[in-house]
Amino acid sequence: MIAGLAKDVPPLHSIGGGVVAVWPKVKRQSTKRCSSWRKRQSTTLPVSALLHSSQNGALLAPACIGLLVGTRKQPAKCRKHRVLCRAQKDQGKSGDDSVYKDTVLLPATDFSQRANAKKREPELQDFWNEKKIYEQLQEMEHPNGSFTLHDGPPYANGSLHMGHALNKILKDIINKFKAATGHEIKFIPGWDCHGLPIELKVLQSLKSKDKKGLTPLKLRQQAAKFAQETVKEQRASFQRYGVWGDFESPYLTLLPKYEAAQLRIFEEMVRGGHIYRGRKPVYWSPSTRTALAEAELEYPEDHVSPSIYAAFKCTQLPDGFSGFENLELAVWTTTPWTIPANRAVAVNPELTYSIVKAVWTESERTPRHLVVASGLVERLQDLLKATLTVEKECAGGELEGIKYEHPITGVETPLVMGGDYITTESGTGLVHTAPGHGADDYLVGQKYGLEVAAPVDNAGNFTEEVGLESLVGANVLKDANSKVTDLLEEKNLLLLRKPYSHKYPYDWRSKKPVITRATPQWFASIDGLRSSVLKAMDEVQFIPESYANRMRPMVEGRSDWCISRQRSWGVPIPAFYRKDTGEPLLNTDVISHVREIIEERGSNAWFELSIAELLPEQYRDSADEYERGTDTMDVWFDSGSSWAYVEGELGSPVDLYLEGQDQHRGWFQSSLITSVAVNGRAPYKSVMTHGFCVDENGRKMSKSIGNVIDPRTIIEGGKNQKLEPARGADVLRFWVASVGFASDVSISLGILKSTEENVRRLRNRARFILGNIHDFDVATEGIPYEDLPVIDQCIIRRAENVFDQMKEAYDAYSFSVATKLLDRFTSVDLSSLYLDLAKDRLYTSGKTSHSRRSCQTVLRWILVNMTKAIAPVLCHLAEDIWQFLPPGEKEESVFLAGWCKPFPKSGEVGARVQDMDNILQLRDPVNQALERARGNKMIGSPLDAQVKIMVKSDSDLYNALEQMAKVEHQSVDGLNWLLSVSQAHYEAVDALPELPNESDESASSEDKDLGVVVIVARAAGTKCERCWVHTTNVGDCKEHPTICLRCADVVQEMGVPSPLETVDSA
Ligand SMILES: [Zn+2]
């Protein structure tokens, strides 16, 4: 249906066949028989369609009254009209039809009522491609300079989900808006193509016989192919969203030129002394002698570890612990073999700890004093089969300062403060800490500067570093556990052996357990960069501001960045190692040489060429002494280097990075670190953050819950088209714009449905306007501002305000505010007010009359600007509207037309426009009174009514009414037209009267703030058959006795013959 009608208000006009198609259904009215032929045939018509006969007051059908007026003495001819009436009834237009139906200027447009997005959106996209609109935009003048948004690369691993859609559409809205407001935009989409997940997909797709002969090079070729195919698929999806950019030349992290840019950053960081080789725990599979990633692990059900409870003897106690000289720290571990690598015991400073006296009654063990978490005392009592008596309680923090004797080496070792990972769910609440064998342990170790000891070789055997001759060579997955445990028992440090069944990681290929083991890795030193990174962050604008402090604590607390991975699919770390000593060779000469090779041949060259070819001149003679490294770079180093690749085209720093909130830990941060390391500043001026997509209950989308919504289904429709119809990309885009994206955003079928409804409403409002300006050429028939009726100037002023506010909202990236502003303007100011008033002059005035042309001038201007204002979001709808704009000045595409422009020469707001604003406030109380009158069945439509306004003489409103009564275009600005009734009068009063009692004759309302009482009565005179307005001059025109003089002028000018002639000649 066409928008623009206030709800529940029947149309002003329902003459003519076309009406039925475009107007809302008229509410069922009460009906009566036409008096002139009730004796002959029982036919009923709506009351509003009947007229009172001026002769006898009988209710007559309009056609019949015409007959009676013209052939008063020959009522028999009524038969002719009976035929007419019956024909109308047969067409389902009971009584609404009229001989004047073709004289009413109804909306006409080919612009489709339905979006039909599945077919139409691709057509519009083809249009953009054919006309090269994105390219044309770049060639235009850019009065506001350039705006650079650098795309964060999605991972080329599978189909796009809602998060991708949200992200890329937000970027596109910004780009389209910036382009419209005179900025040069250049958007280079990117993809992250290296890394383990892709490597794994390739491995999974291989048959076992192919896996056997798999070299790094073969695997890389397959991975590259997979990544490129995924990029292709994702690219098509992004383009289907209507996203614009250099999709033909995106940046891919696997491009040789990209790899070279990345290596240049690495080279600079080596030059700056930011890269070093250190040790860090990784999952290590002794069975396959390789490091593994989390994704390569399995956790079988039946693993049992030989867990032990042990006691470490304190050697130093803080103040307040006197009397506990023989205190011991009770610890628990499921991996006794890690005890030699123990470098601390950690407690949680937030937990409460107890010093207990343990007494064994059933055995001859000597009592001992142990420190345990208070929450575990009871449980330990049961486990140890001892009586534990609490002798002192203290907070974890108070234990700081305790030192103990290392159970294997005897070295004095500290107690340290750990984190939340220490709980009272199991163990003792004190955690044996071996930084070389655990991730949490490693982090605590970094904080306290503990040694990263890992005295275990590739096969899982203890090395000499284990510190005890008898342990060297023991295998940590076999005899090492019992050997260590026996040692503790010998030293009387063992409290309990207890097999423990839990989830433990296994190698997914060998099906054998893995260990955590520190191995040599390459690191980027954060310590050296931290203060510069934090300083660079100060210069960055965070949007929304609430995210300003998200990244800071992460950088403050960040340990060094491990940038090496033991994988094949990535950019190689161009390091060589001496065959004899393992000593690495990595310097700027080496990197620079390798970088040039890779820039030309891609990083496969690292695996293809000989060592001699890869080494620079000065090392070539000793090439035999080196082997190439097999580590590749962390993919965060890949994507964190993207600024260097796009620098040439986008410049640096760019204006904006825009990603999900997880990128404060990821891409925002890695990009910042590499850029600060090389350039000493951030790669971006501002960083914008959006939340995650969740369902309407705030839950993450997951297949198991079944709440996943696929962007492709939104656009193309799902299996069940009734439940999930094809809604098109615009609905997806409108959803993106209308959610407050700073926090998590909800989506569900219900939300989508109402979003679609909003888009449809906008479409239909636009369609209504298109239909009404189809015969109008603004260049030759437009009316200048100063000649417009006041109501037109008033709506222009309101629209200009809205477009300005929308621009402000877009500028602030508040797209939800922008869409709400537009929705409110089109519903309230446009649909319920202006279009409601406009229909009378659009349909019933003379085709080229001033009142109609002025309205068309305004409507065209509003539509053009409205279309521009929605184009960044609803790009397809906007272009669709644009292509249907009737002739007149217009650009080839809405995107070449720039942003909204003020109405030509609209200038200052005049006093009359303010008066109009005052008067329009009257519509509320008047509509209330009309509603009551309709409730009493006193009137059908507002045009059946006349209104009397009693207004306080000292009010602004009274002055406004007095002024408005003097303006030129009374046929538009007259009070009755502004109130949509047939007659309106006002009367000044000193004080507002009491409201009269409700009756069949009148209804009333009041508005004390406005200072008015409104009284509604039945309109005087007769209803005009053509315009439905009641006047006393219906019948004054002899040739057209059933219509008002205003209409008579119009139809005579149109050369419409008198209906009487038809009747007479019959
Ligand atoms: Zn009329």
Short mmCIF file of N, CA, C and O in Angstrom, two decimals, residues 87-188:
data_model
loop_
_atom_site.label_atom_id
_atom_site.label_comp_id
_atom_site.label_asym_id
_atom_site.label_seq_id
_atom_site.Cartn_x
_atom_site.Cartn_y
_atom_site.Cartn_z
N ALA A 87 -23.54 -1.44 -12.84
CA ALA A 87 -22.24 -1.76 -13.45
C ALA A 87 -21.12 -1.47 -12.45
O ALA A 87 -20.18 -2.26 -12.29
N GLN A 88 -21.27 -0.35 -11.75
CA GLN A 88 -20.24 -0.01 -10.76
C GLN A 88 -20.19 -1.05 -9.67
O GLN A 88 -19.13 -1.45 -9.22
N LYS A 89 -21.38 -1.46 -9.26
CA LYS A 89 -21.45 -2.42 -8.17
C LYS A 89 -20.78 -3.72 -8.59
O LYS A 89 -20.03 -4.34 -7.83
N ASP A 90 -21.03 -4.09 -9.84
CA ASP A 90 -20.43 -5.32 -10.34
C ASP A 90 -18.90 -5.25 -10.31
O ASP A 90 -18.22 -6.24 -10.15
N GLN A 91 -18.38 -4.02 -10.48
CA GLN A 91 -16.92 -3.88 -10.46
C GLN A 91 -16.38 -3.74 -9.04
O GLN A 91 -15.21 -3.45 -8.84
N GLY A 92 -17.26 -3.88 -8.07
CA GLY A 92 -16.82 -3.79 -6.68
C GLY A 92 -16.48 -2.39 -6.26
O GLY A 92 -15.72 -2.16 -5.34
N LYS A 93 -17.01 -1.40 -6.95
CA LYS A 93 -16.69 -0.02 -6.60
C LYS A 93 -17.96 0.68 -6.18
O LYS A 93 -18.25 1.79 -6.60
N SER A 94 -18.68 0.00 -5.35
CA SER A 94 -20.01 0.45 -5.00
C SER A 94 -20.10 1.94 -4.76
O SER A 94 -19.59 2.47 -3.78
N GLY A 95 -20.66 2.61 -5.67
CA GLY A 95 -20.98 4.03 -5.50
C GLY A 95 -19.80 4.97 -5.57
O GLY A 95 -19.94 6.17 -5.61
N ASP A 96 -18.54 4.41 -5.57
CA ASP A 96 -17.39 5.29 -5.56
C ASP A 96 -17.10 5.87 -6.93
O ASP A 96 -16.35 6.82 -7.07
N ASP A 97 -17.65 5.25 -7.91
CA ASP A 97 -17.32 5.69 -9.25
C ASP A 97 -18.11 6.94 -9.60
O ASP A 97 -19.05 7.31 -8.93
N SER A 98 -17.64 7.57 -10.63
CA SER A 98 -18.24 8.85 -10.98
C SER A 98 -17.92 9.14 -12.42
O SER A 98 -16.94 8.63 -12.97
N VAL A 99 -18.72 9.97 -13.00
CA VAL A 99 -18.40 10.39 -14.36
C VAL A 99 -17.11 11.19 -14.39
O VAL A 99 -16.52 11.38 -15.43
N TYR A 100 -16.65 11.64 -13.20
CA TYR A 100 -15.44 12.47 -13.15
C TYR A 100 -14.18 11.69 -12.81
O TYR A 100 -13.13 12.25 -12.57
N LYS A 101 -14.37 10.37 -12.80
CA LYS A 101 -13.22 9.59 -12.29
C LYS A 101 -11.96 9.84 -13.12
O LYS A 101 -10.86 9.85 -12.56
N ASP A 102 -12.10 10.04 -14.40
CA ASP A 102 -10.90 10.22 -15.21
C ASP A 102 -10.32 11.63 -15.11
O ASP A 102 -9.28 11.93 -15.67
N THR A 103 -11.02 12.50 -14.40
CA THR A 103 -10.51 13.87 -14.29
C THR A 103 -9.63 14.03 -13.05
O THR A 103 -9.07 15.07 -12.82
N VAL A 104 -9.56 12.97 -12.25
CA VAL A 104 -8.73 13.03 -11.05
C VAL A 104 -7.33 12.55 -11.41
O VAL A 104 -7.17 11.54 -12.08
N LEU A 105 -6.33 13.33 -10.99
CA LEU A 105 -4.95 13.05 -11.40
C LEU A 105 -4.29 12.11 -10.40
O LEU A 105 -3.70 12.54 -9.43
N LEU A 106 -4.43 10.83 -10.67
CA LEU A 106 -3.93 9.84 -9.71
C LEU A 106 -2.46 9.54 -9.92
O LEU A 106 -1.93 9.77 -11.00
N PRO A 107 -1.81 9.02 -8.87
CA PRO A 107 -0.38 8.69 -9.00
C PRO A 107 -0.16 7.65 -10.10
O PRO A 107 -0.98 6.76 -10.28
N ALA A 108 0.93 7.81 -10.82
CA ALA A 108 1.27 6.84 -11.85
C ALA A 108 2.78 6.70 -11.90
O ALA A 108 3.50 7.69 -12.04
N THR A 109 3.25 5.50 -11.73
CA THR A 109 4.70 5.25 -11.85
C THR A 109 4.95 3.78 -12.13
O THR A 109 4.17 2.93 -11.72
N ASP A 110 6.04 3.51 -12.82
CA ASP A 110 6.44 2.13 -13.05
C ASP A 110 7.32 1.61 -11.92
O ASP A 110 7.71 0.45 -11.92
N PHE A 111 7.67 2.49 -11.00
CA PHE A 111 8.50 2.08 -9.87
C PHE A 111 7.73 1.04 -9.06
O PHE A 111 6.62 1.29 -8.59
N SER A 112 8.37 -0.11 -8.90
CA SER A 112 7.63 -1.25 -8.36
C SER A 112 7.34 -1.09 -6.87
O SER A 112 8.15 -0.56 -6.11
N GLN A 113 6.16 -1.57 -6.52
CA GLN A 113 5.77 -1.52 -5.11
C GLN A 113 6.61 -2.51 -4.31
O GLN A 113 6.96 -2.25 -3.17
N ARG A 114 6.92 -3.62 -4.91
CA ARG A 114 7.73 -4.64 -4.24
C ARG A 114 9.20 -4.44 -4.62
O ARG A 114 9.52 -4.12 -5.76
N ALA A 115 10.08 -4.68 -3.65
CA ALA A 115 11.51 -4.48 -3.91
C ALA A 115 12.02 -5.52 -4.92
O ALA A 115 12.87 -5.21 -5.74
N ASN A 116 11.50 -6.74 -4.82
CA ASN A 116 11.95 -7.82 -5.70
C ASN A 116 13.47 -7.87 -5.74
O ASN A 116 14.10 -7.97 -6.79
N ALA A 117 14.04 -7.80 -4.53
CA ALA A 117 15.48 -7.55 -4.39
C ALA A 117 16.36 -8.61 -5.02
O ALA A 117 17.43 -8.31 -5.54
N LYS A 118 15.89 -9.83 -4.98
CA LYS A 118 16.73 -10.92 -5.47
C LYS A 118 17.09 -10.69 -6.95
O LYS A 118 18.17 -11.02 -7.39
N LYS A 119 16.16 -10.10 -7.68
CA LYS A 119 16.40 -9.87 -9.09
C LYS A 119 16.91 -8.44 -9.33
O LYS A 119 17.83 -8.22 -10.09
N ARG A 120 16.27 -7.48 -8.64
CA ARG A 120 16.53 -6.09 -8.93
C ARG A 120 17.90 -5.62 -8.43
O ARG A 120 18.57 -4.85 -9.11
N GLU A 121 18.31 -6.07 -7.25
CA GLU A 121 19.60 -5.60 -6.72
C GLU A 121 20.78 -5.96 -7.63
O GLU A 121 21.61 -5.08 -7.93
N PRO A 122 20.84 -7.21 -8.10
CA PRO A 122 21.94 -7.51 -9.05
C PRO A 122 21.87 -6.66 -10.31
O PRO A 122 22.91 -6.27 -10.87
N GLU A 123 20.66 -6.33 -10.77
CA GLU A 123 20.55 -5.46 -11.96
C GLU A 123 21.17 -4.09 -11.69
O GLU A 123 21.90 -3.55 -12.51
N LEU A 124 20.89 -3.57 -10.49
CA LEU A 124 21.43 -2.26 -10.15
C LEU A 124 22.95 -2.33 -10.00
O LEU A 124 23.67 -1.40 -10.38
N GLN A 125 23.42 -3.45 -9.47
CA GLN A 125 24.88 -3.62 -9.33
C GLN A 125 25.55 -3.70 -10.70
O GLN A 125 26.63 -3.14 -10.90
N ASP A 126 24.87 -4.37 -11.62
CA ASP A 126 25.40 -4.42 -12.99
C ASP A 126 25.47 -3.01 -13.58
O ASP A 126 26.43 -2.65 -14.26
N PHE A 127 24.44 -2.23 -13.28
CA PHE A 127 24.41 -0.85 -13.76
C PHE A 127 25.62 -0.08 -13.25
O PHE A 127 26.31 0.62 -13.99
N TRP A 128 25.91 -0.23 -11.92
CA TRP A 128 27.08 0.46 -11.35
C TRP A 128 28.37 0.01 -12.03
O TRP A 128 29.25 0.82 -12.29
N ASN A 129 28.44 -1.29 -12.28
CA ASN A 129 29.67 -1.80 -12.90
C ASN A 129 29.81 -1.29 -14.33
O ASN A 129 30.88 -0.86 -14.74
N GLU A 130 28.72 -1.34 -15.07
CA GLU A 130 28.77 -0.88 -16.46
C GLU A 130 29.17 0.59 -16.53
O GLU A 130 29.97 0.99 -17.36
N LYS A 131 28.55 1.37 -15.66
CA LYS A 131 28.81 2.82 -15.70
C LYS A 131 30.06 3.19 -14.92
O LYS A 131 30.40 4.36 -14.84
N LYS A 132 30.68 2.20 -14.31
CA LYS A 132 31.91 2.44 -13.52
C LYS A 132 31.72 3.57 -12.52
O LYS A 132 32.50 4.53 -12.48
N ILE A 133 30.67 3.47 -11.72
CA ILE A 133 30.34 4.55 -10.80
C ILE A 133 31.44 4.74 -9.75
O ILE A 133 31.85 5.86 -9.47
N TYR A 134 31.95 3.62 -9.19
CA TYR A 134 33.01 3.72 -8.17
C TYR A 134 34.24 4.40 -8.76
O TYR A 134 34.86 5.26 -8.13
N GLU A 135 34.56 4.05 -10.00
CA GLU A 135 35.72 4.65 -10.66
C GLU A 135 35.46 6.12 -10.95
O GLU A 135 36.33 6.97 -10.75
N GLN A 136 34.22 6.40 -11.41
CA GLN A 136 33.88 7.80 -11.70
C GLN A 136 34.02 8.68 -10.46
O GLN A 136 34.44 9.82 -10.53
N LEU A 137 33.63 8.10 -9.31
CA LEU A 137 33.71 8.87 -8.06
C LEU A 137 35.13 9.30 -7.77
O LEU A 137 35.38 10.37 -7.22
N GLN A 138 36.07 8.42 -8.15
CA GLN A 138 37.46 8.74 -7.85
C GLN A 138 38.00 9.82 -8.77
O GLN A 138 38.93 10.54 -8.42
N GLU A 139 37.37 9.92 -9.94
CA GLU A 139 37.86 10.92 -10.89
C GLU A 139 37.23 12.30 -10.69
O GLU A 139 37.64 13.27 -11.31
N MET A 140 36.21 12.35 -9.84
CA MET A 140 35.54 13.64 -9.63
C MET A 140 36.41 14.60 -8.83
O MET A 140 37.42 14.22 -8.27
N GLU A 141 35.99 15.85 -8.78
CA GLU A 141 36.62 16.81 -7.88
C GLU A 141 36.33 16.39 -6.44
O GLU A 141 35.22 15.93 -6.14
N HIS A 142 37.30 16.58 -5.54
CA HIS A 142 37.07 16.23 -4.14
C HIS A 142 37.37 17.42 -3.25
O HIS A 142 38.48 17.55 -2.72
N PRO A 143 36.35 18.29 -3.10
CA PRO A 143 36.59 19.51 -2.35
C PRO A 143 37.04 19.25 -0.91
O PRO A 143 37.68 20.11 -0.31
N ASN A 144 36.72 18.08 -0.36
CA ASN A 144 37.09 17.83 1.03
C ASN A 144 38.27 16.87 1.19
O ASN A 144 38.44 16.24 2.24
N GLY A 145 39.05 16.72 0.13
CA GLY A 145 40.25 15.88 0.25
C GLY A 145 39.91 14.40 0.27
O GLY A 145 38.83 14.00 -0.14
N SER A 146 40.85 13.62 0.78
CA SER A 146 40.62 12.17 0.74
C SER A 146 40.21 11.67 2.12
O SER A 146 40.49 12.30 3.14
N PHE A 147 39.51 10.54 2.10
CA PHE A 147 39.19 9.85 3.35
C PHE A 147 39.63 8.40 3.17
O PHE A 147 39.19 7.71 2.26
N THR A 148 40.51 7.96 4.07
CA THR A 148 41.05 6.61 3.90
C THR A 148 40.62 5.69 5.03
O THR A 148 40.88 5.95 6.19
N LEU A 149 39.93 4.65 4.65
CA LEU A 149 39.53 3.60 5.58
C LEU A 149 40.30 2.35 5.14
O LEU A 149 40.15 1.89 4.03
N HIS A 150 41.14 1.86 6.04
CA HIS A 150 41.93 0.68 5.68
C HIS A 150 41.23 -0.58 6.18
O HIS A 150 40.96 -0.73 7.36
N ASP A 151 40.97 -1.47 5.24
CA ASP A 151 40.22 -2.69 5.53
C ASP A 151 41.06 -3.67 6.33
O ASP A 151 42.20 -3.96 5.98
N GLY A 152 40.47 -4.20 7.39
CA GLY A 152 41.12 -5.30 8.12
C GLY A 152 40.80 -6.59 7.40
O GLY A 152 39.67 -6.79 6.96
N PRO A 153 41.79 -7.48 7.24
CA PRO A 153 41.57 -8.65 6.40
C PRO A 153 40.83 -9.77 7.12
O PRO A 153 41.30 -10.25 8.14
N PRO A 154 39.68 -10.20 6.61
CA PRO A 154 39.07 -11.40 7.15
C PRO A 154 39.92 -12.61 6.80
O PRO A 154 40.72 -12.55 5.86
N TYR A 155 39.74 -13.69 7.52
CA TYR A 155 40.51 -14.89 7.26
C TYR A 155 39.87 -15.68 6.12
O TYR A 155 38.66 -15.89 6.12
N ALA A 156 40.69 -16.05 5.17
CA ALA A 156 40.17 -16.72 3.96
C ALA A 156 39.93 -18.19 4.24
O ALA A 156 40.66 -19.06 3.78
N ASN A 157 38.90 -18.45 5.03
CA ASN A 157 38.71 -19.81 5.52
C ASN A 157 37.22 -20.07 5.72
O ASN A 157 36.74 -20.07 6.82
N GLY A 158 36.48 -20.22 4.62
CA GLY A 158 35.07 -20.55 4.77
C GLY A 158 34.15 -19.40 4.39
O GLY A 158 34.61 -18.35 3.95
N SER A 159 32.84 -19.65 4.59
CA SER A 159 31.84 -18.67 4.16
C SER A 159 31.75 -17.52 5.16
O SER A 159 32.15 -17.64 6.31
N LEU A 160 31.16 -16.44 4.70
CA LEU A 160 31.01 -15.26 5.56
C LEU A 160 29.87 -15.46 6.55
O LEU A 160 28.88 -16.10 6.24
N HIS A 161 30.02 -14.89 7.73
CA HIS A 161 28.93 -14.91 8.70
C HIS A 161 28.49 -13.48 9.01
O HIS A 161 28.99 -12.52 8.42
N MET A 162 27.54 -13.36 9.93
CA MET A 162 26.95 -12.04 10.20
C MET A 162 28.01 -11.03 10.64
O MET A 162 27.90 -9.84 10.32
N GLY A 163 29.00 -11.47 11.38
CA GLY A 163 30.05 -10.56 11.83
C GLY A 163 30.76 -9.91 10.64
O GLY A 163 31.02 -8.70 10.64
N HIS A 164 31.05 -10.72 9.62
CA HIS A 164 31.67 -10.17 8.41
C HIS A 164 30.76 -9.14 7.76
O HIS A 164 31.20 -8.09 7.31
N ALA A 165 29.48 -9.51 7.68
CA ALA A 165 28.52 -8.62 7.00
C ALA A 165 28.43 -7.29 7.74
O ALA A 165 28.49 -6.22 7.13
N LEU A 166 28.30 -7.37 9.05
CA LEU A 166 28.21 -6.16 9.87
C LEU A 166 29.44 -5.28 9.61
O LEU A 166 29.32 -4.08 9.36
N ASN A 167 30.59 -5.90 9.65
CA ASN A 167 31.83 -5.15 9.51
C ASN A 167 31.95 -4.48 8.15
O ASN A 167 32.17 -3.28 8.03
N LYS A 168 31.77 -5.27 7.11
CA LYS A 168 32.05 -4.73 5.78
C LYS A 168 30.98 -3.72 5.37
O LYS A 168 31.26 -2.74 4.67
N ILE A 169 29.75 -3.94 5.79
CA ILE A 169 28.69 -3.00 5.43
C ILE A 169 28.89 -1.66 6.16
O ILE A 169 28.70 -0.60 5.58
N LEU A 170 29.30 -1.73 7.42
CA LEU A 170 29.59 -0.48 8.14
C LEU A 170 30.65 0.32 7.37
O LEU A 170 30.53 1.53 7.19
N LYS A 171 31.68 -0.38 6.94
CA LYS A 171 32.74 0.31 6.20
C LYS A 171 32.19 0.93 4.91
O LYS A 171 32.53 2.05 4.55
N ASP A 172 31.32 0.17 4.26
CA ASP A 172 30.78 0.65 2.98
C ASP A 172 29.87 1.86 3.18
O ASP A 172 29.86 2.79 2.37
N ILE A 173 29.10 1.84 4.27
CA ILE A 173 28.23 3.00 4.56
C ILE A 173 29.10 4.24 4.74
O ILE A 173 28.81 5.31 4.20
N ILE A 174 30.17 4.08 5.48
CA ILE A 174 31.07 5.22 5.72
C ILE A 174 31.67 5.70 4.40
O ILE A 174 31.66 6.90 4.10
N ASN A 175 32.15 4.76 3.61
CA ASN A 175 32.76 5.15 2.34
C ASN A 175 31.77 5.87 1.42
O ASN A 175 32.10 6.88 0.82
N LYS A 176 30.56 5.33 1.33
CA LYS A 176 29.58 5.94 0.43
C LYS A 176 29.19 7.33 0.94
O LYS A 176 28.99 8.25 0.15
N PHE A 177 29.09 7.46 2.25
CA PHE A 177 28.76 8.78 2.79
C PHE A 177 29.89 9.76 2.54
O PHE A 177 29.66 10.90 2.12
N LYS A 178 31.11 9.31 2.78
CA LYS A 178 32.26 10.21 2.58
C LYS A 178 32.36 10.63 1.11
O LYS A 178 32.68 11.78 0.80
N ALA A 179 32.09 9.69 0.22
CA ALA A 179 32.13 10.02 -1.21
C ALA A 179 31.06 11.06 -1.53
O ALA A 179 31.29 12.02 -2.26
N ALA A 180 29.88 10.87 -0.95
CA ALA A 180 28.77 11.80 -1.23
C ALA A 180 29.07 13.20 -0.70
O ALA A 180 28.56 14.19 -1.22
N THR A 181 29.88 13.26 0.35
CA THR A 181 30.16 14.58 0.92
C THR A 181 31.52 15.12 0.47
O THR A 181 32.21 15.81 1.22
N GLY A 182 31.89 14.76 -0.76
CA GLY A 182 33.03 15.43 -1.38
C GLY A 182 34.40 14.93 -1.00
O GLY A 182 35.38 15.66 -1.08
N HIS A 183 34.50 13.67 -0.56
CA HIS A 183 35.81 13.09 -0.25
C HIS A 183 36.21 12.09 -1.32
O HIS A 183 35.36 11.39 -1.87
N GLU A 184 37.50 12.03 -1.53
CA GLU A 184 38.00 10.94 -2.37
C GLU A 184 38.09 9.70 -1.49
O GLU A 184 38.64 9.74 -0.40
N ILE A 185 37.51 8.61 -1.96
CA ILE A 185 37.61 7.38 -1.18
C ILE A 185 38.32 6.33 -2.01
O ILE A 185 38.22 6.31 -3.24
N LYS A 186 39.06 5.49 -1.33
CA LYS A 186 39.71 4.37 -2.00
C LYS A 186 39.69 3.24 -1.00
O LYS A 186 40.21 3.35 0.09
N PHE A 187 39.03 2.16 -1.38
CA PHE A 187 38.88 1.05 -0.46
C PHE A 187 39.53 -0.19 -1.06
O PHE A 187 39.08 -0.69 -2.08
N ILE A 188 40.59 -0.64 -0.41
CA ILE A 188 41.29 -1.83 -0.89
C ILE A 188 40.96 -2.98 0.05
O ILE A 188 41.51 -3.06 1.15
#
